[in-house]
XYZ file of C-alpha atoms in Angstrom:
762
model
C -9.379 -44.130 4.933
C -9.074 -41.214 1.966
C -8.270 -38.001 4.327
C -11.613 -36.120 2.383
C -13.894 -38.776 4.044
C -11.999 -38.583 7.022
C -13.400 -35.366 7.384
C -16.748 -36.182 7.014
C -16.507 -38.913 9.777
C -17.564 -37.320 12.783
C -16.983 -40.853 14.889
C -13.596 -41.079 13.771
C -10.838 -40.816 16.590
C -13.890 -40.461 19.336
C -14.379 -36.730 17.578
C -17.723 -36.618 19.392
C -16.696 -37.539 22.952
C -14.174 -35.195 22.865
C -16.737 -32.395 22.242
C -18.675 -33.699 25.206
C -15.345 -33.745 27.189
C -15.171 -30.101 26.069
C -18.520 -29.147 26.558
C -18.835 -30.397 30.145
C -14.956 -28.478 30.809
C -17.179 -25.128 29.795
C -20.054 -25.823 32.268
C -17.467 -26.202 34.930
C -15.722 -23.300 34.059
C -18.569 -20.817 34.103
C -19.835 -22.354 36.530
C -16.264 -21.238 38.494
C -16.542 -17.753 37.032
C -19.997 -17.415 38.105
C -20.105 -18.225 41.316
C -19.314 -14.147 41.966
C -22.993 -13.725 39.900
C -25.165 -11.113 41.771
C -28.717 -11.500 42.468
C -29.515 -8.710 40.225
C -27.537 -10.199 37.346
C -29.596 -13.333 37.482
C -32.380 -11.647 37.512
C -32.116 -10.875 33.624
C -35.810 -9.965 32.368
C -34.630 -12.011 29.040
C -31.807 -14.230 27.674
C -29.455 -12.409 25.491
C -30.451 -13.272 22.016
C -26.759 -13.720 20.626
C -26.359 -14.506 16.762
C -23.096 -16.137 15.783
C -22.300 -15.737 12.018
C -19.387 -17.503 10.527
C -17.475 -17.662 6.919
C -14.747 -20.184 6.709
C -12.992 -23.384 8.321
C -10.441 -20.648 9.925
C -12.992 -18.721 12.086
C -15.008 -21.517 13.013
C -12.203 -22.918 14.818
C -12.313 -19.247 17.026
C -16.075 -19.129 17.295
C -16.921 -22.485 18.163
C -15.649 -22.428 21.738
C -17.809 -19.796 22.695
C -20.797 -21.197 20.843
C -20.147 -24.018 22.925
C -19.809 -22.153 25.924
C -23.485 -20.073 24.884
C -25.187 -23.594 24.260
C -23.984 -24.901 27.592
C -26.324 -21.827 29.309
C -29.839 -21.647 27.785
C -30.998 -19.877 30.979
C -28.576 -16.745 29.960
C -27.877 -16.745 26.095
C -30.332 -17.598 23.392
C -28.048 -18.833 20.612
C -28.464 -18.548 16.684
C -26.296 -19.503 14.058
C -25.708 -17.983 11.009
C -23.319 -19.633 7.962
C -21.925 -17.859 4.945
C -19.147 -17.693 2.514
C -16.795 -20.441 1.931
C -18.630 -23.246 4.200
C -20.987 -23.829 1.366
C -18.701 -24.635 -1.532
C -17.831 -27.844 -2.522
C -14.228 -26.907 -3.643
C -13.613 -25.346 -0.009
C -15.040 -28.730 1.597
C -18.604 -27.752 2.629
C -17.333 -26.984 5.868
C -20.398 -26.277 7.194
C -21.709 -30.000 7.747
C -18.595 -29.761 10.681
C -21.099 -26.851 12.321
C -23.993 -29.579 11.851
C -21.644 -32.242 13.504
C -21.258 -30.102 16.476
C -24.812 -30.522 16.940
C -25.811 -26.413 16.252
C -28.973 -25.512 14.960
C -28.163 -23.333 11.661
C -30.719 -21.043 11.474
C -29.525 -19.367 8.110
C -27.393 -20.920 5.040
C -26.640 -17.572 2.731
C -24.676 -18.453 -0.271
C -22.631 -15.215 -0.702
C -19.649 -15.751 -2.511
C -19.315 -15.018 -6.121
C -16.792 -17.449 -7.840
C -13.703 -15.889 -9.234
C -11.307 -15.613 -6.933
C -10.239 -12.185 -7.488
C -10.240 -8.701 -6.671
C -13.261 -8.127 -8.664
C -15.166 -11.445 -7.189
C -14.539 -10.303 -3.762
C -16.223 -6.778 -3.764
C -18.583 -8.540 -5.478
C -19.277 -11.078 -2.640
C -19.488 -8.249 0.160
C -22.455 -7.042 -1.980
C -24.282 -10.036 -2.230
C -23.772 -10.706 1.093
C -25.346 -7.059 2.052
C -28.131 -7.884 -0.211
C -29.078 -11.147 1.462
C -28.160 -9.887 5.205
C -30.958 -7.586 6.007
C -33.517 -10.589 5.635
C -32.216 -12.539 8.364
C -31.356 -9.964 10.861
C -34.738 -8.544 10.199
C -35.970 -12.315 11.105
C -33.598 -13.028 14.121
C -33.630 -9.601 15.644
C -29.989 -10.370 18.045
C -29.446 -8.221 20.778
C -25.647 -9.073 19.916
C -23.804 -10.378 16.634
C -20.341 -11.794 17.172
C -18.159 -11.155 14.266
C -14.488 -12.757 13.962
C -11.364 -11.392 12.525
C -10.210 -9.367 9.122
C -12.483 -11.345 6.068
C -14.472 -9.207 3.490
C -17.504 -11.396 4.634
C -16.717 -10.471 8.142
C -17.005 -6.712 6.977
C -20.300 -7.344 5.449
C -21.990 -8.719 8.348
C -20.555 -5.776 10.505
C -21.604 -3.084 7.728
C -25.102 -4.671 7.470
C -25.298 -4.793 11.750
C -24.341 -1.296 11.740
C -26.673 -0.374 9.752
C -29.988 -1.893 11.245
C -28.444 -0.937 14.658
C -27.430 -4.511 16.196
C -24.617 -4.654 18.695
C -21.536 -6.109 17.501
C -19.169 -7.757 19.536
C -15.931 -7.946 17.521
C -13.490 -10.806 18.203
C -9.529 -10.255 17.583
C -9.354 -6.661 16.735
C -6.626 -4.451 17.181
C -3.827 -6.845 15.989
C -2.071 -6.224 12.920
C -1.005 -8.617 10.018
C 0.635 -6.207 7.235
C -1.683 -6.754 4.333
C -5.542 -5.436 3.686
C -6.710 -7.584 6.099
C -5.532 -4.537 8.281
C -7.661 -2.063 6.804
C -10.778 -4.603 6.665
C -9.951 -5.462 10.416
C -9.688 -1.761 11.525
C -12.711 -1.129 9.531
C -14.731 -3.755 11.237
C -13.415 -2.278 14.920
C -14.640 0.835 14.202
C -17.955 -0.183 13.209
C -18.207 -2.800 16.424
C -19.594 -1.704 19.631
C -18.000 -4.379 22.312
C -14.178 -5.747 21.592
C -12.960 -8.941 22.895
C -9.274 -8.867 22.029
C -6.508 -11.369 22.476
C -2.863 -9.652 23.258
C -1.859 -6.617 25.478
C -0.976 -4.920 22.197
C -4.151 -5.506 20.292
C -5.919 -3.855 23.319
C -3.435 -0.565 22.958
C -3.917 -0.466 19.463
C -7.730 -0.257 19.953
C -7.516 2.394 22.622
C -5.015 4.514 20.347
C -7.704 3.785 17.399
C -10.825 5.582 19.784
C -12.211 2.872 21.101
C -13.965 2.890 24.613
C -11.812 1.098 27.161
C -14.915 0.179 29.063
C -16.029 -1.681 26.252
C -12.514 -3.511 25.508
C -11.981 -7.161 26.831
C -8.687 -8.438 27.035
C -9.645 -12.158 26.750
C -7.327 -14.412 24.619
C -8.144 -16.149 21.736
C -10.729 -18.543 21.930
C -8.989 -21.431 20.119
C -6.530 -21.697 22.735
C -9.164 -22.561 24.901
C -9.702 -26.188 23.348
C -5.913 -26.591 22.079
C -4.161 -26.024 25.225
C -5.709 -29.001 26.691
C -6.568 -30.844 23.801
C -3.317 -31.584 22.039
C -2.395 -34.255 24.283
C -4.218 -36.768 22.846
C -3.103 -40.225 22.926
C -4.240 -41.032 19.475
C -2.711 -38.250 17.648
C -0.156 -41.059 15.723
C -3.602 -42.605 14.492
C -4.235 -39.026 12.706
C -0.920 -38.304 11.567
C -0.973 -41.740 9.951
C -4.498 -41.338 7.966
C -3.918 -37.814 6.760
C -0.088 -38.620 5.703
C 0.339 -42.396 5.298
C 1.692 -45.261 7.725
C 4.770 -44.935 7.417
C 4.981 -41.248 8.787
C 6.845 -40.795 11.826
C 6.132 -37.705 14.930
C 8.130 -34.955 14.070
C 9.390 -35.980 10.692
C 6.784 -34.323 8.427
C 5.419 -30.991 7.477
C 2.690 -29.092 7.794
C 2.092 -26.571 4.475
C -0.806 -23.761 4.220
C -0.407 -20.616 2.207
C -2.829 -17.992 1.072
C -3.024 -15.159 -1.615
C -1.952 -11.616 -0.317
C -4.747 -9.627 -2.319
C -3.007 -6.406 -2.392
C 0.018 -8.540 -4.073
C -1.121 -11.704 -5.596
C 1.243 -11.599 -8.350
C 4.061 -12.106 -6.292
C 1.920 -14.236 -3.714
C 1.667 -16.806 -6.312
C 5.585 -16.730 -7.109
C 5.900 -17.167 -3.429
C 3.783 -19.967 -3.702
C 5.384 -21.803 -6.583
C 8.835 -21.217 -4.998
C 7.767 -22.979 -1.566
C 6.579 -25.866 -3.361
C 9.633 -26.236 -5.409
C 11.615 -26.047 -2.116
C 9.345 -28.654 -0.447
C 9.681 -30.942 -3.076
C 13.016 -30.704 -3.188
C 13.547 -30.703 0.320
C 11.672 -34.588 0.182
C 9.561 -34.825 3.377
C 5.961 -35.738 3.741
C 3.958 -33.054 3.352
C 0.276 -32.487 4.280
C -0.738 -29.096 2.311
C -3.940 -27.767 2.406
C -5.853 -25.607 -0.795
C -5.735 -21.958 -0.253
C -8.849 -19.491 1.239
C -11.168 -18.067 -1.194
C -9.287 -14.972 -1.710
C -8.500 -13.143 -4.565
C -5.563 -15.322 -6.409
C -6.441 -18.681 -4.854
C -7.741 -19.898 -8.381
C -4.172 -19.799 -9.534
C -2.920 -20.715 -6.429
C -4.446 -23.990 -7.533
C -3.417 -23.831 -10.939
C -0.026 -23.893 -9.960
C -0.277 -26.678 -7.443
C -1.844 -28.942 -9.983
C 0.688 -27.806 -12.855
C 3.250 -29.497 -10.425
C 1.582 -32.395 -10.005
C 1.015 -32.249 -5.961
C -1.871 -33.904 -5.390
C -0.203 -37.088 -7.286
C 3.335 -36.610 -5.989
C 3.863 -39.511 -3.524
C 5.191 -37.010 -0.693
C 2.168 -34.875 -0.575
C -1.438 -35.204 0.731
C -3.468 -31.963 -0.410
C -6.640 -31.665 1.161
C -9.117 -29.324 1.199
C -10.461 -29.305 4.804
C -8.878 -30.627 8.389
C -11.271 -30.669 11.607
C -9.383 -28.437 13.769
C -9.195 -30.971 16.424
C -7.272 -32.834 14.324
C -5.492 -29.789 12.883
C -4.011 -29.100 16.273
C -2.508 -32.910 16.207
C -1.239 -32.509 13.163
C 0.958 -29.102 13.639
C 1.718 -29.946 16.893
C 3.593 -32.869 16.075
C 4.772 -31.332 12.904
C 8.475 -31.235 12.288
C 7.857 -27.815 11.033
C 4.849 -25.401 9.692
C 5.432 -23.447 6.699
C 3.387 -20.839 4.619
C 1.208 -17.700 5.712
C -1.364 -18.822 7.975
C -2.067 -16.958 10.832
C -2.104 -20.210 12.718
C 1.548 -20.473 12.530
C 2.064 -17.542 13.867
C -0.782 -17.932 16.730
C -1.722 -21.520 17.632
C 1.583 -23.025 16.594
C 3.448 -21.126 19.180
C 1.932 -22.419 22.030
C 3.157 -25.656 20.882
C 6.607 -24.826 19.842
C 6.152 -25.752 16.633
C 8.859 -24.532 14.447
C 7.307 -22.229 11.638
C 8.362 -20.628 8.661
C 6.234 -17.616 7.619
C 6.583 -16.352 3.978
C 6.096 -13.099 2.541
C 4.444 -10.144 4.412
C 1.204 -11.172 5.405
C 1.755 -12.199 8.943
C 5.013 -9.840 9.360
C 2.871 -7.020 11.764
C 1.702 -10.120 13.922
C 3.625 -10.901 17.516
C 5.370 -13.813 17.523
C 6.825 -16.632 19.512
C 10.586 -17.566 18.993
C 9.382 -20.537 17.215
C 8.959 -17.929 14.163
C 11.244 -17.746 11.229
C 10.145 -15.082 8.835
C 11.027 -14.977 5.155
C 9.733 -11.654 4.199
C 11.897 -11.469 0.700
C 11.402 -14.979 -0.145
C 12.359 -14.513 -3.429
C 14.108 -17.690 -4.605
C 13.884 -21.613 -3.638
C 17.062 -21.543 -2.493
C 16.136 -19.098 0.560
C 12.999 -21.175 1.734
C 14.808 -24.317 1.207
C 17.553 -23.067 3.549
C 14.604 -21.732 5.841
C 13.437 -25.327 5.946
C 17.089 -26.697 7.140
C 17.227 -24.132 9.551
C 14.044 -25.040 11.784
C 12.768 -28.265 10.247
C 12.978 -30.900 13.775
C 13.530 -28.279 16.137
C 11.301 -27.733 19.030
C 10.719 -24.339 20.846
C 9.663 -23.344 24.409
C 5.307 -22.974 24.253
C 4.869 -19.547 23.934
C 1.126 -18.056 25.296
C 0.854 -14.957 23.785
C -2.551 -15.018 22.436
C -4.229 -16.749 25.613
C -4.145 -18.806 28.463
C -6.971 -21.169 28.187
C -9.672 -19.533 29.454
C -11.069 -16.328 26.820
C -14.687 -18.316 26.608
C -15.785 -17.720 30.570
C -14.475 -14.164 29.953
C -16.410 -13.458 26.877
C -19.598 -14.959 28.340
C -19.197 -13.008 31.354
C -18.640 -9.839 29.217
C -21.742 -10.352 27.284
C -23.814 -10.883 30.559
C -23.162 -7.114 31.464
C -24.099 -5.635 27.896
C -26.737 -3.535 29.178
C -29.460 -3.494 26.522
C -30.676 0.151 27.792
C -27.909 1.982 27.126
C -27.789 4.164 23.635
C -27.054 2.157 20.679
C -25.340 4.932 19.288
C -21.295 4.253 19.985
C -18.704 7.085 21.103
C -15.217 7.551 20.555
C -12.834 8.515 23.197
C -10.441 11.234 21.190
C -7.551 12.731 22.855
C -7.277 16.514 23.543
C -6.384 18.465 20.940
C -5.810 22.072 21.077
C -8.917 24.396 20.243
C -8.588 26.268 17.074
C -7.690 29.804 17.071
C -10.483 32.239 15.805
C -9.791 33.574 12.440
C -10.643 36.470 10.795
C -12.788 36.473 7.700
C -10.003 38.245 5.729
C -7.808 35.370 6.652
C -9.715 32.803 5.263
C -10.982 34.644 2.213
C -6.757 34.843 1.416
C -5.121 33.230 -1.578
C -2.551 31.026 -0.139
C 0.586 31.861 -2.290
C 4.007 31.394 -3.514
C 6.347 34.026 -4.446
C 8.584 32.729 -7.189
C 11.743 34.542 -8.791
C 13.324 33.321 -11.968
C 17.252 34.631 -12.862
C 17.530 34.757 -16.558
C 20.167 35.866 -18.186
C 18.576 38.859 -19.323
C 15.890 39.468 -16.803
C 14.988 39.393 -13.451
C 11.075 37.849 -12.867
C 9.402 37.919 -9.543
C 5.276 36.542 -9.723
C 2.848 35.618 -7.378
C 1.681 32.364 -7.923
C -1.729 30.671 -6.419
C -1.877 27.371 -5.381
C -3.699 26.025 -8.563
C -0.778 27.673 -10.202
C -2.079 30.699 -11.402
C 0.048 33.749 -11.877
C -1.785 36.758 -9.733
C 0.660 38.987 -11.464
C 4.129 39.306 -12.632
C 6.955 41.713 -12.259
C 9.594 42.049 -14.686
C 13.401 44.315 -14.632
C 16.223 44.107 -16.316
C 19.019 41.713 -14.513
C 21.915 43.747 -13.636
C 25.595 42.850 -14.367
C 26.663 42.958 -11.150
C 26.414 41.089 -8.127
C 25.546 44.074 -5.452
C 23.138 45.221 -7.994
C 21.403 41.940 -8.690
C 20.749 41.147 -4.736
C 19.690 44.854 -4.432
C 17.162 44.348 -7.183
C 15.864 40.951 -6.027
C 15.410 41.915 -2.476
C 13.527 45.215 -3.617
C 11.368 43.342 -6.059
C 10.675 40.653 -3.784
C 9.540 42.962 -1.016
C 7.036 45.243 -2.938
C 5.615 42.152 -4.335
C 4.908 40.843 -0.849
C 3.431 44.042 -0.075
C 1.454 43.924 -2.980
C 0.057 40.812 -2.211
C -0.635 41.495 0.953
C -2.317 44.980 0.576
C -3.754 44.625 -2.912
C -4.137 40.924 -3.769
C -5.515 39.356 -0.556
C -2.455 36.554 -1.142
C -1.141 34.822 1.845
C 2.714 34.531 0.764
C 4.009 31.672 2.376
C 7.469 31.125 1.199
C 9.802 32.061 -1.721
C 11.033 30.102 -4.666
C 13.850 30.891 -6.585
C 14.952 29.747 -10.234
C 18.426 30.657 -11.694
C 20.589 29.063 -14.308
C 23.766 27.171 -13.430
C 24.615 24.364 -10.516
C 22.563 24.669 -7.689
C 22.987 23.304 -3.825
C 19.041 22.964 -3.182
C 19.733 22.057 0.499
C 22.001 25.083 1.031
C 20.552 27.693 -1.044
C 23.685 28.496 -2.576
C 24.357 28.755 -6.413
C 27.368 26.903 -6.541
C 28.387 27.750 -10.456
C 26.466 29.800 -12.915
C 25.844 30.128 -17.017
C 28.225 32.290 -18.844
C 25.036 34.332 -19.054
C 25.008 35.450 -15.713
C 27.673 37.527 -14.441
C 29.124 37.523 -11.024
C 26.684 34.760 -9.823
C 28.966 31.794 -8.477
C 29.233 30.848 -5.108
C 26.687 32.930 -3.865
C 24.359 32.213 -0.600
C 20.647 33.442 -2.181
C 18.579 32.037 0.502
C 20.041 33.975 3.473
C 19.608 37.642 2.441
C 15.812 36.786 1.054
C 14.949 34.859 4.230
C 16.086 37.796 6.464
C 14.374 40.279 4.736
C 11.420 38.757 4.066
C 11.257 36.691 7.118
C 9.996 33.685 4.994
C 11.110 30.290 3.895
C 13.100 30.348 0.695
C 13.885 26.953 -1.596
C 16.471 27.310 -4.371
C 16.817 25.012 -7.524
C 18.348 25.199 -11.143
C 16.136 26.480 -14.012
C 15.362 22.640 -15.607
C 14.681 21.254 -12.387
C 12.268 24.073 -11.699
C 10.734 23.233 -15.163
C 10.525 19.877 -14.449
C 8.760 20.494 -10.980
C 6.172 22.536 -12.665
C 5.577 19.795 -14.957
C 5.224 17.501 -11.944
C 2.492 19.851 -10.094
C 0.908 21.821 -12.910
C 1.528 20.114 -16.556
C 1.781 16.801 -18.159
C 4.021 15.048 -14.995
C 0.671 15.057 -12.565
C 0.544 11.539 -11.433
C 3.498 10.487 -13.496
C 6.105 8.506 -11.552
C 9.125 8.741 -14.059
C 9.630 11.360 -16.484
C 12.075 13.405 -18.344
C 11.706 17.299 -18.585
C 13.938 19.021 -21.590
C 13.879 22.720 -21.987
C 14.691 24.289 -25.810
C 15.500 27.812 -25.317
C 18.998 30.065 -25.380
C 20.095 26.919 -23.629
C 19.163 23.496 -23.450
C 18.354 22.017 -19.918
C 15.844 19.812 -18.220
C 14.913 17.978 -14.877
C 14.898 14.160 -13.863
C 11.628 12.698 -12.151
C 12.456 9.490 -10.688
C 9.423 7.271 -8.693
C 8.013 10.912 -7.957
C 11.111 12.531 -6.692
C 13.359 15.175 -8.640
C 16.956 13.952 -9.151
C 19.744 15.786 -8.050
C 22.703 13.700 -8.240
C 25.825 13.436 -5.992
C 27.171 17.181 -6.705
C 24.118 18.651 -7.971
C 24.892 18.313 -11.530
C 22.038 15.802 -12.836
C 19.816 16.060 -15.755
C 22.397 18.285 -17.451
C 20.945 17.295 -20.573
C 22.781 19.907 -22.752
C 25.787 18.726 -22.333
C 25.360 15.311 -23.322
C 27.764 14.630 -26.662
C 26.196 13.412 -29.410
C 29.177 13.944 -31.835
C 33.203 13.455 -30.993
C 33.666 16.343 -33.491
C 31.089 19.059 -33.339
C 30.940 22.552 -32.955
C 32.235 24.331 -29.431
C 29.978 24.365 -26.809
C 29.806 27.008 -23.880
C 30.840 24.484 -21.639
C 34.242 24.137 -23.110
C 33.577 20.781 -25.050
C 32.425 19.712 -28.337
C 29.412 18.242 -29.827
C 27.215 18.204 -26.874
C 23.611 18.636 -27.953
C 23.607 22.455 -26.708
C 25.987 23.372 -29.681
C 23.734 22.133 -32.076
C 19.905 22.385 -31.098
C 19.973 25.264 -28.271
C 18.745 28.985 -29.395
C 22.235 30.316 -28.997
C 23.616 27.946 -31.665
C 20.751 28.217 -34.194
C 21.245 32.235 -33.906
C 25.189 31.391 -34.723
C 24.745 29.182 -37.553
C 21.714 32.037 -38.742
C 24.311 34.566 -38.765
C 26.859 32.934 -40.670
C 24.100 31.992 -43.605
C 23.494 35.922 -43.279
C 27.086 36.995 -43.661
C 27.843 34.385 -46.350
C 24.442 35.828 -48.238
C 22.488 32.236 -47.906
C 19.868 33.405 -45.527
C 17.352 35.269 -46.795
C 14.787 34.429 -49.222
C 12.137 35.692 -51.063
C 9.730 37.102 -48.958
C 12.161 37.872 -45.995
C 13.745 40.766 -45.276
C 15.824 42.480 -42.397
C 14.604 45.692 -40.801
C 17.407 48.283 -40.427
C 19.788 47.410 -37.354
C 17.574 44.115 -36.248
C 19.513 41.261 -35.138
C 19.590 37.964 -36.409
C 18.422 35.319 -34.479
C 17.364 31.730 -34.681
C 13.881 32.669 -35.683
C 15.395 33.989 -39.017
C 16.792 30.419 -39.624
C 13.405 28.779 -39.302
C 11.454 31.415 -41.325
C 14.140 30.517 -44.196
C 13.449 27.204 -43.622
C 9.810 27.064 -44.126
C 10.133 29.308 -47.441
C 12.347 26.575 -48.860
C 15.878 27.649 -47.692
C 17.840 24.123 -48.228
C 21.009 25.320 -46.076
C 18.415 26.065 -43.264
C 16.336 23.137 -43.216
C 19.975 21.063 -43.558
C 20.727 22.950 -40.138
C 17.575 22.491 -38.353
C 17.589 18.778 -39.449
C 20.808 18.216 -37.839
C 19.859 20.199 -34.751
C 16.927 17.917 -34.765
C 18.950 14.819 -35.008
C 20.918 15.982 -32.138
C 18.342 16.529 -30.025
C 16.554 13.555 -30.739
C 19.792 11.137 -30.516
C 20.738 13.140 -26.888
C 16.836 12.228 -25.696
C 17.562 8.712 -26.481
C 20.402 8.456 -24.504
C 18.149 9.527 -22.138
C 15.462 7.063 -22.298
C 18.092 4.460 -22.529
C 19.797 5.445 -19.497
C 16.417 6.412 -16.916
C 13.932 4.707 -19.187
C 11.041 7.171 -18.504
C 7.350 6.881 -19.046
C 7.162 10.501 -20.904
C 9.090 13.135 -22.277
C 8.204 16.777 -21.721
C 9.589 19.450 -24.419
C 9.629 22.767 -22.927
C 10.754 26.205 -23.651
C 10.367 28.437 -27.026
C 11.736 25.926 -29.665
C 9.306 23.003 -27.833
C 6.875 22.945 -30.534
C 9.569 23.044 -33.458
C 11.577 19.964 -32.163
C 8.403 17.903 -30.977
C 7.828 16.228 -34.403
C 11.534 15.379 -35.446
C 12.738 14.133 -31.963
C 9.356 11.705 -32.342
C 10.933 10.539 -35.411
C 14.444 10.173 -34.598
C 13.394 8.058 -31.500
C 11.294 5.709 -34.166
C 14.319 5.452 -36.225
C 16.941 4.924 -33.857
C 15.810 3.992 -30.408
C 15.285 0.359 -29.023
C 11.786 -0.888 -29.588
C 11.192 -1.141 -25.759
C 11.797 2.651 -25.679
C 9.746 3.626 -29.083
C 6.300 3.884 -27.497
C 7.381 6.584 -24.574
C 5.244 9.305 -24.864
C 6.935 12.832 -26.313
C 4.329 15.689 -25.794
C 5.143 19.629 -25.534
C 4.660 21.398 -22.715
C 1.242 23.644 -21.857
C 2.988 25.845 -19.365
C 3.563 29.329 -20.188
C 5.876 30.075 -17.481
C 7.692 27.020 -16.506
C 10.716 28.532 -14.169
C 8.368 30.688 -12.346
C 5.528 28.004 -11.794
C 8.671 25.145 -10.707
C 9.862 27.888 -8.189
C 6.513 28.179 -6.462
C 5.852 24.519 -6.353
C 8.993 24.024 -3.939
C 7.094 26.192 -1.666
C 3.404 24.709 -2.382
C 4.083 21.384 -2.174
C 5.809 22.003 0.982
C 2.634 23.513 2.584
C 0.952 20.406 1.381
C 3.461 18.120 3.135
C 4.563 16.661 -0.173
C 8.393 15.653 0.001
C 10.434 17.926 -2.172
């Protein structure tokens, strides 16, 4: 008989007889527990109307035992059954039929699935369920709604019931699996009024989530009530032969069940394809079930059909197996593989070897029978796991239940007091009372003190959380260490007093930007540029911190410019970008995966000293052919002076005032007025900078380049042109923009402070 025909035959293998035995066992278990019932409990005014809503084949296997228990006690309970979700879809086996075969009256069938098997379809399905459920709940008026697990359908059920003031009992809350299911499961737990969990860890998680301990029942998994007694059937070989073929032997076949991971669909499809390849190579009879209806399932089925699995002699591909038969198939398999919770939960009771692929169940408690292949990135790795696990047997595990969950849950239902207030309360841990605050303190602007040590000037600024420079202070930078330190401390102290008294700003810390190589961890300037004398091996953090009693951060001015862009400029929300400063020198900073790159000796992003010529002009670093030797303000000033000395700089319309120094600005002006020699020099400078940036693109592959500094506007178009002409095609689309920030060094210094206060890492 074909497997799909078998799934529709309720009489095959005495299924009806086994259900009657289970029904009677439930009665005996209830009678045993019920001996302690008090007369007051028996005199309940009316039966408890319990609505059980089931969405798919998996949750029905957990809910069915409870439904049998409720049905066995019509004097205490009134059962209503609502069926929705994939139960009603032909592609997934029309599994609502097995509910009817179990003699349950289905009160409502809701078609809630929007086909598409992608993220949008899941959201639309939740919305459709929320549209249809209010009518059903209004008609049935249940006292309690039973919701199971972590499916998106269950979230719709819990949301509708909570908003319609229906008490919710959530089954299997508090567990951790490692995917989006966790978020859904915990959201349902927060909506639910009562909880029946499976493990001690799940109970502790619910308590940690501030749920009322008195409303949490440690029951165990309801499916264990059936599987611990039903898997020792005499006709198990008949079941194996019917699903896998007459020649298949016990412990010599594999059960495969892999579902998509909705937060990483592309990778889960890749793992599924690798699993199929490994199973084909392993060459053992395999029963493979179709994936659930989550986003990505359509692509997984497409992969299965592309590989011809449904026609492969070693495989039997099925949409659904009745739970009683599935128990037999799993318990006598040589191995189970995939990422189904059944492999982690039910298979452990039999000691069946399990290979769990990917991250979908890695957070769950497991027995020693489970081998995790979290990074299932190769066929060989999965094949090796099959070699390790296939044919082994492990001790049975009862982590998820002892076979008495249903009597506990029924007893728990009877304790629900319908006269209690419906509004649930949370048991929050004790927290320290907030200190009272003065209105002036509340109205203070949280700010940072930013210091920029340039070659010419020493600048201090008060910078607000939003990047506004509230006030700026400028003094010439002294030439000696002692004078410079004294001036920094005086300017910072004056600015801090100003901020507190006049500006109503609360200073959170001090950020220092300086030229040269800096150890930001120790706050030490290791080696300064030639522009700042007596400024090497200087601990700048300690004197400022001791004077102001504030935390102090120190970094190179190029790195600060990159941090400024990251917090306030074009780099906001960009994971990987580079900032290039074009001023007196050439510098910059590199942001990779949202973090600033310092390098092993704190000289990363010395972009001005990338060599673009073997025999170019001498650079301030002592080498030749660096970008800085061609394109910095100093280099352009040097070339402008050379042209001026040769009487080749000034053209018609240009003049120099008495004693006016020649600068790079005059070179740019001469170029604009048609000076060919000036144009050639600037062309070479633009090419050098562009080639250097191409080297950066080919090395760290950022998605954005930000040009900063006084020459940024001039260099933007030449750099873009050189990238289009000389970069690899894959790097030509990378954006190049000019910074909009007026004070990148000060803003970057401030951002080190402000990022800390908002708990971002630096």
